[in-house]
Structures are given as C-alpha cells and as structure tokens.
CSV table of C-alpha atoms in Angstrom, one decimal:
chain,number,residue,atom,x,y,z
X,1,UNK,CA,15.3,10.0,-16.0
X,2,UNK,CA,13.8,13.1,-17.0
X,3,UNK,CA,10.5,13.6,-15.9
X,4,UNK,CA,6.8,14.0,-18.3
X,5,UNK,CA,3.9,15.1,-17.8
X,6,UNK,CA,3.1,11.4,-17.5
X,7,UNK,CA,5.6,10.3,-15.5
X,8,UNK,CA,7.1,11.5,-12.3
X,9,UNK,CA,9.9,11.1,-9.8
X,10,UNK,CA,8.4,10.9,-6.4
X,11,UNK,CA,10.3,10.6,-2.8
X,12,UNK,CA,10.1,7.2,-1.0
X,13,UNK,CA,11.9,6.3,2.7
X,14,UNK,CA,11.8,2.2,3.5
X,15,UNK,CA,12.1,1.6,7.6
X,16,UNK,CA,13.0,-1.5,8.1
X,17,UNK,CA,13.6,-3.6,11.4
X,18,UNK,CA,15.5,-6.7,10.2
X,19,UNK,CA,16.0,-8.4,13.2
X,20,UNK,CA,12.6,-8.6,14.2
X,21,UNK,CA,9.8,-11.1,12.7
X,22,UNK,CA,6.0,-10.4,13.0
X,23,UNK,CA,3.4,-12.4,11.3
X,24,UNK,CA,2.2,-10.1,7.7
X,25,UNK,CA,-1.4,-9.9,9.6
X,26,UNK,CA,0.4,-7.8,12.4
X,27,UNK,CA,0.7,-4.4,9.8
X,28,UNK,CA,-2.2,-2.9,11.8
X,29,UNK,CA,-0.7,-2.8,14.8
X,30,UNK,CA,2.2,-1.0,13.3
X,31,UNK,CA,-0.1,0.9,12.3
X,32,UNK,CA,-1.6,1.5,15.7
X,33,UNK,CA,1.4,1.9,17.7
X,34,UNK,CA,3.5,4.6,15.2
X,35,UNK,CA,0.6,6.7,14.8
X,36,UNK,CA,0.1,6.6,18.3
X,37,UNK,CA,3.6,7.5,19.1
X,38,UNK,CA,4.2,10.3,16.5
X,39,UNK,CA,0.5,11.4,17.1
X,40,UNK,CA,1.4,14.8,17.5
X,41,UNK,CA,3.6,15.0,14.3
X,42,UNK,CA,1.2,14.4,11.3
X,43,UNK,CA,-2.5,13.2,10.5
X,44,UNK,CA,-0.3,11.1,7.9
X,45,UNK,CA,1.1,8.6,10.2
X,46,UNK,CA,-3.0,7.2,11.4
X,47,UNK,CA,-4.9,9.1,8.7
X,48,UNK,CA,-6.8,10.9,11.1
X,49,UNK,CA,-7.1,15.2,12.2
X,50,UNK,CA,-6.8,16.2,15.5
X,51,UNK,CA,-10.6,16.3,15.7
X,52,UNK,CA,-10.9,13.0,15.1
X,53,UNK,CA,-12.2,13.5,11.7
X,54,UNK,CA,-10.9,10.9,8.7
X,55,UNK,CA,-8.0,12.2,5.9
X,56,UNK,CA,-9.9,10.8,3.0
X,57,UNK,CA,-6.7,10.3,0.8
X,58,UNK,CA,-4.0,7.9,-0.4
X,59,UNK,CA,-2.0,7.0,2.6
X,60,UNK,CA,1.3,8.7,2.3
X,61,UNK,CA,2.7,6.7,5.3
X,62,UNK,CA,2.0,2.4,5.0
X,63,UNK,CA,2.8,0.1,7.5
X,64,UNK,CA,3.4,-3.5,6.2
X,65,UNK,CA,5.1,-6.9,7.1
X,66,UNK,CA,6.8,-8.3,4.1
X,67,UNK,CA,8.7,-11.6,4.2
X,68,UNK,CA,8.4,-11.1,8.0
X,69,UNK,CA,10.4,-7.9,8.5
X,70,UNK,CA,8.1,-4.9,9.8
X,71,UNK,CA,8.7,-2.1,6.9
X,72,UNK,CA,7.3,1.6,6.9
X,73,UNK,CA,6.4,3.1,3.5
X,74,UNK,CA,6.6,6.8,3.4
X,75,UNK,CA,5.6,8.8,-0.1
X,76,UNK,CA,5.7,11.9,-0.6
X,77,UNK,CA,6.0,14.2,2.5
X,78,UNK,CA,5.4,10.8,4.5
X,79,UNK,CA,9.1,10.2,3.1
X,80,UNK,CA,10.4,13.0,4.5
X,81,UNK,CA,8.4,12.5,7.8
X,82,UNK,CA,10.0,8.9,8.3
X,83,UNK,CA,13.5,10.3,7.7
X,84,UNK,CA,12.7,12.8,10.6
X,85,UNK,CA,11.6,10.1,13.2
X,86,UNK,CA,13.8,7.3,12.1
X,87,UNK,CA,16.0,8.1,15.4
X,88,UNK,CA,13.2,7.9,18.0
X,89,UNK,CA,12.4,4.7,16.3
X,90,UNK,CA,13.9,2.4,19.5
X,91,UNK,CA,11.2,-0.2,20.6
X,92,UNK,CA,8.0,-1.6,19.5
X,93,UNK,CA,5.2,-2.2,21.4
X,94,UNK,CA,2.3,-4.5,20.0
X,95,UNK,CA,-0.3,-5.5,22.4
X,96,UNK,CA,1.9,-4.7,25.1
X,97,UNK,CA,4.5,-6.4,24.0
X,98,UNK,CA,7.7,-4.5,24.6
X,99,UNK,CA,10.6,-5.2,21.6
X,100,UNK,CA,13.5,-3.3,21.4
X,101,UNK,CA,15.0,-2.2,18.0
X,102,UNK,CA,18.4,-3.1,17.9
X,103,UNK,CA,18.9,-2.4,14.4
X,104,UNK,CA,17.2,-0.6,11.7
X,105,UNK,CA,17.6,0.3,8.4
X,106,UNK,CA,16.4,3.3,6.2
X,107,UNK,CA,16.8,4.3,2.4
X,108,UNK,CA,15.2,6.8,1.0
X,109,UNK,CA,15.2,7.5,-2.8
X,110,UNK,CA,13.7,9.0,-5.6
X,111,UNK,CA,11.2,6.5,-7.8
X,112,UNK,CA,9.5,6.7,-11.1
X,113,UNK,CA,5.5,6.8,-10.8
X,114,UNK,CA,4.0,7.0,-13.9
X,115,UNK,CA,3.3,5.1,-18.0
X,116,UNK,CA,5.8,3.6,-19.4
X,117,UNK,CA,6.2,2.6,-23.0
X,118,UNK,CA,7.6,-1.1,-21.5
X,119,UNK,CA,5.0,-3.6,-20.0
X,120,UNK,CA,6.0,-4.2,-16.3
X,121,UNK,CA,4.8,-7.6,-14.6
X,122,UNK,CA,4.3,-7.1,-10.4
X,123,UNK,CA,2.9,-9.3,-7.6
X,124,UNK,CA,1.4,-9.2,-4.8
X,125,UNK,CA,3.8,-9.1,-2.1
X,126,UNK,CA,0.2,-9.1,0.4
X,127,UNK,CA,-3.1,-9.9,-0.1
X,128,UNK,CA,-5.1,-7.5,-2.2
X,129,UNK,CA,-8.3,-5.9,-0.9
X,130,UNK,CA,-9.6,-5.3,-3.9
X,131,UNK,CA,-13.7,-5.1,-3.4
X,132,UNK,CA,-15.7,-2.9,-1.0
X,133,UNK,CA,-18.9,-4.5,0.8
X,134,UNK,CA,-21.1,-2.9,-2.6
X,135,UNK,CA,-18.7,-3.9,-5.8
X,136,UNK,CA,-18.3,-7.7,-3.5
X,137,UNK,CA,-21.7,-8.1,-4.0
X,138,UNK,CA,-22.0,-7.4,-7.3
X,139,UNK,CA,-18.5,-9.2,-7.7
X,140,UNK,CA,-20.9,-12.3,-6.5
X,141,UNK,CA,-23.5,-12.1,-8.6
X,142,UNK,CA,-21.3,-11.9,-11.9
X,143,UNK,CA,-19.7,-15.4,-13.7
X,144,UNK,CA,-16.3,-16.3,-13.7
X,145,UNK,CA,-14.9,-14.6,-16.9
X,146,UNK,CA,-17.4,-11.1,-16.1
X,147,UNK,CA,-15.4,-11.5,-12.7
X,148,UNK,CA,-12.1,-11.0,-14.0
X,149,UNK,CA,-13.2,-8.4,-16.4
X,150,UNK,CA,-14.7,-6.6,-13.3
X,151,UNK,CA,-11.6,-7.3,-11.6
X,152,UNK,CA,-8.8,-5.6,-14.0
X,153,UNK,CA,-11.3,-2.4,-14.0
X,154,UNK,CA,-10.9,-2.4,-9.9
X,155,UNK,CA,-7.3,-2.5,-10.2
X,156,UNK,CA,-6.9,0.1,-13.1
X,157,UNK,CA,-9.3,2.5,-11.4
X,158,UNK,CA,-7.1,1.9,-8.4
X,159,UNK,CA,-4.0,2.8,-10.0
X,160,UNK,CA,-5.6,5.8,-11.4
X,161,UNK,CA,-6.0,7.0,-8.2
X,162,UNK,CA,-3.0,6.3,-6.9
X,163,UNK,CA,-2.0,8.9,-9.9
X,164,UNK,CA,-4.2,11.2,-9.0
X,165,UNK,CA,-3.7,11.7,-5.1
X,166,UNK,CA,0.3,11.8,-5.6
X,167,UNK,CA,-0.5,14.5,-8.1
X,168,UNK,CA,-0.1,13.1,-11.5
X,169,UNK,CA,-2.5,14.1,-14.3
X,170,UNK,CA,-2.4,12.1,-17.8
X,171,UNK,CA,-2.5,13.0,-21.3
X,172,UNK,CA,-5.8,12.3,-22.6
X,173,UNK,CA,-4.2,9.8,-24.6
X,174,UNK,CA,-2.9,7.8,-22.3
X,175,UNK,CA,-4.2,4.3,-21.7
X,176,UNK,CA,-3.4,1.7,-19.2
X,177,UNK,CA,-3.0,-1.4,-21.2
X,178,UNK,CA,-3.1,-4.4,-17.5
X,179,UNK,CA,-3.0,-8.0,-17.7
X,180,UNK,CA,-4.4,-9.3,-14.3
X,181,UNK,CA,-3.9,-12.8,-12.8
X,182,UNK,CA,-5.1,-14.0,-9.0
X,183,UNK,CA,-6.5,-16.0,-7.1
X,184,UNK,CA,-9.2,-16.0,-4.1
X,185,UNK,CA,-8.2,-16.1,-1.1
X,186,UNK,CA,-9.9,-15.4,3.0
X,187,UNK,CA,-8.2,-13.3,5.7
X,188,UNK,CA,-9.4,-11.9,8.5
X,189,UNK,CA,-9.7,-8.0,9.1
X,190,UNK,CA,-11.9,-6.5,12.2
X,191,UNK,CA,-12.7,-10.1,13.3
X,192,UNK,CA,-14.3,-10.6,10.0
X,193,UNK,CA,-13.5,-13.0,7.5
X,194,UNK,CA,-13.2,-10.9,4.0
X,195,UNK,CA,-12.4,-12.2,0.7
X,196,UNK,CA,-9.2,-10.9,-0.8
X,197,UNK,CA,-6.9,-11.8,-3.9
X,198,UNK,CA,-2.9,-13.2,-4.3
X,199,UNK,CA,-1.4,-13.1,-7.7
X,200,UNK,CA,0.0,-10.9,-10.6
X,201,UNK,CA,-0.7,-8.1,-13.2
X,202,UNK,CA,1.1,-6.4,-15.9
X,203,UNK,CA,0.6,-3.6,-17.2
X,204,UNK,CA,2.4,-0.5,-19.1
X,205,UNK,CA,2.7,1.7,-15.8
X,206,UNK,CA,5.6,2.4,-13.3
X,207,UNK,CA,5.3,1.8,-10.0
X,208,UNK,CA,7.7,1.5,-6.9
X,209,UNK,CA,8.5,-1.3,-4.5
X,210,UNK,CA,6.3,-1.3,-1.6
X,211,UNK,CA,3.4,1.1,-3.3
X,212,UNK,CA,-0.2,-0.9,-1.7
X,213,UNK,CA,-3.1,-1.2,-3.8
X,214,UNK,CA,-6.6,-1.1,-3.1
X,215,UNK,CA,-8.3,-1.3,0.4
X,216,UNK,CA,-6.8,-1.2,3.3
X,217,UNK,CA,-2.7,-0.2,2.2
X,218,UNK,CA,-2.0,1.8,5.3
X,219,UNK,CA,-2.5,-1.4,7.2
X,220,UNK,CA,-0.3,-3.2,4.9
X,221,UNK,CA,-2.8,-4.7,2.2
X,222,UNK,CA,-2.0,-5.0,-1.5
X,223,UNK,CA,1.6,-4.2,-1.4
X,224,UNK,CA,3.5,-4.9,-5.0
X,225,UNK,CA,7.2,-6.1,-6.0
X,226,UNK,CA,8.0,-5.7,-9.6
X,227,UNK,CA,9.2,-9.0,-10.8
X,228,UNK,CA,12.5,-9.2,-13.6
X,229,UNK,CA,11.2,-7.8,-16.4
C-alpha cells in the first residue's frame, strides 16, 4: 500500500503473555508495574517526565487485557521501545504478586492509519471511556436520540485526534462518514463507579487492531477489533 497524504503506514509491536490470564480491569496495573520497571527508559511507558510533570499526548505505549491475555500496544517509537525490552520481559508482578513469564509472544508490523474509500465496521474489544466529568453532564441533560448524536461527535473528535498526535494531517476535504452503535454500561476506575460504553461503529477510516479510543487507553480502555468486512 502506498501511502497518501491521508493515509499512513505506522509501526505497531503486540506483547503478549499467553499463558497467563488476568481479569480485563487489571490493564492498570500493567500499566503500573512496566512503567515502573522500564522507568528509566521512556516517559512513554507511564506518560510521565522525570520531574513528575504529565506527557499530554496519545499514549504511544497501551497496556490492555483482551480475551484474558495481558497485551502491550506499542505505536510509533513505543513500537520500537517494546521490541527493545521484550527480553527483560521475565515476570510480572501485580500487587505483589510474583508471575513468571514462561512464554511470550511479539509481532511487530507495519499498519494502515488513515481514510479509506471502504466503510470499516469495529468493536469494542473494552469498554469505551468515552465522556469526561464536563461532556457526562451535559451527556445527562440531553434525550436519548441528542445522546447519540452527541455520542458519534465524541468518537469522531477522538479519532481526529488520534490522527493528529500520530502525525497525520487531512485534506480539507476529507470527511469521516461513522455509524455508531453501544450501549451503557458501569465499571469501576479509581474506586469510582463511571459510566462507559460496549458496542460498534463504522465508519470510512483505517484503523489497527488494538488502537484504544477515548479516555483512559493507556490503561486499557476503548480498545477496537475490526470485525469481517
């Protein structure tokens, strides 16, 4: 595939730990104990500088549990980052629990980010995060169809700037065309019970396995599959 100015090829590494099963509201700690570990290495693997200050970007290193399997997501140089570290990758330990790797797996490829002239249908591999305590409120206050419509512009917005921080500009004419179906569901994040969303959209863009949407994706949150087209 040859890339345009509105579509690009853009480096992805999948970790995987096969033989070991966590529950999909264990991402966090994941997150906590790799970006603990490889603290010295990159402000990608926890977001954070070494003075504490917050990297106010798309996470370029995600830590999920899909189907029960832990998984790293690396993009971008956080692709190249999880290649490096894959070998010192030998235990986990979550809440001082001690579990040794005994097997791994990594693949690292090059995907297609971008619009696409095809409509694409994905799901929700994990709950999306879609609202922020602000647009929740105002997600309240709305009816059921003006929720939707509010909604779809969340998650377009949010693929925008997914675009944007992995450095892809559009033409001025391009349009995101999304068709978005979920449901309401609870889950609990900081000890707090927040609302978040399971389902579907479609929509005329490309985007790879394992990409999160929305709030929270470094902790595992939003995470898409594209379903048979």
């Amino acid at each position: 595939m040859t890339p345009t100015l509105s579509q690009t090829l853009l480096p992805l590494t999948t970790v995987t730990f096969p033989e070991i099963a966590l529950r999909t509201r264990d991402g966090h700690k994941l997150r906590g104990y790799f970006g603990e570990l490889f603290r010295e290495h990159s402000p990608m693997l926890h977001n954070h500088y070494e003075d504490g200050s917050l990297r106010y970007a798309y996470p370029l290193v995600q830590y999920k549990v899909l189907q029960k399997v832990p998984t790293l997501v690396g993009l971008q140089d956080g692709a190249a980052l999880l290649a490096r570290l894959f070998l010192q990758m030998r235990e986990l330990d979550l809440d001082g629990q001690r579990i040794p790797v005994l097997s791994k797996h990594i693949r690292h490829e090059q995907v297609a980010l971008g619009m696409s002239d095809d409509l694409h249908q994905y799901r929700f591999e994990t709950l999306w995060m879609a609202l922020n305590q602000d647009n929740y409120r105002d997600y309240r206050n709305r009816n059921e169809a003006d929720r939707k419509a509010q909604l779809k512009r969340v998650l377009t917005n949010q693929i925008l700037m997914v675009f944007k921080d992995l450095g892809l500009w559009l033409e001025p004419t391009d349009r995101i065309m999304l068709a978005l179906s979920v449901q309401e569901r609870t889950t609990q994040f900081k000890n707090q019970t927040m609302v978040a969303f399971a389902g579907a959209f479609t929509a005329n863009v490309l985007l790879p396995d394992g990409l999160g949407l929305g709030k929270q994706v470094a902790r595992g949150f939003g995470s898409i599959e594209r379903m048979s087209d």
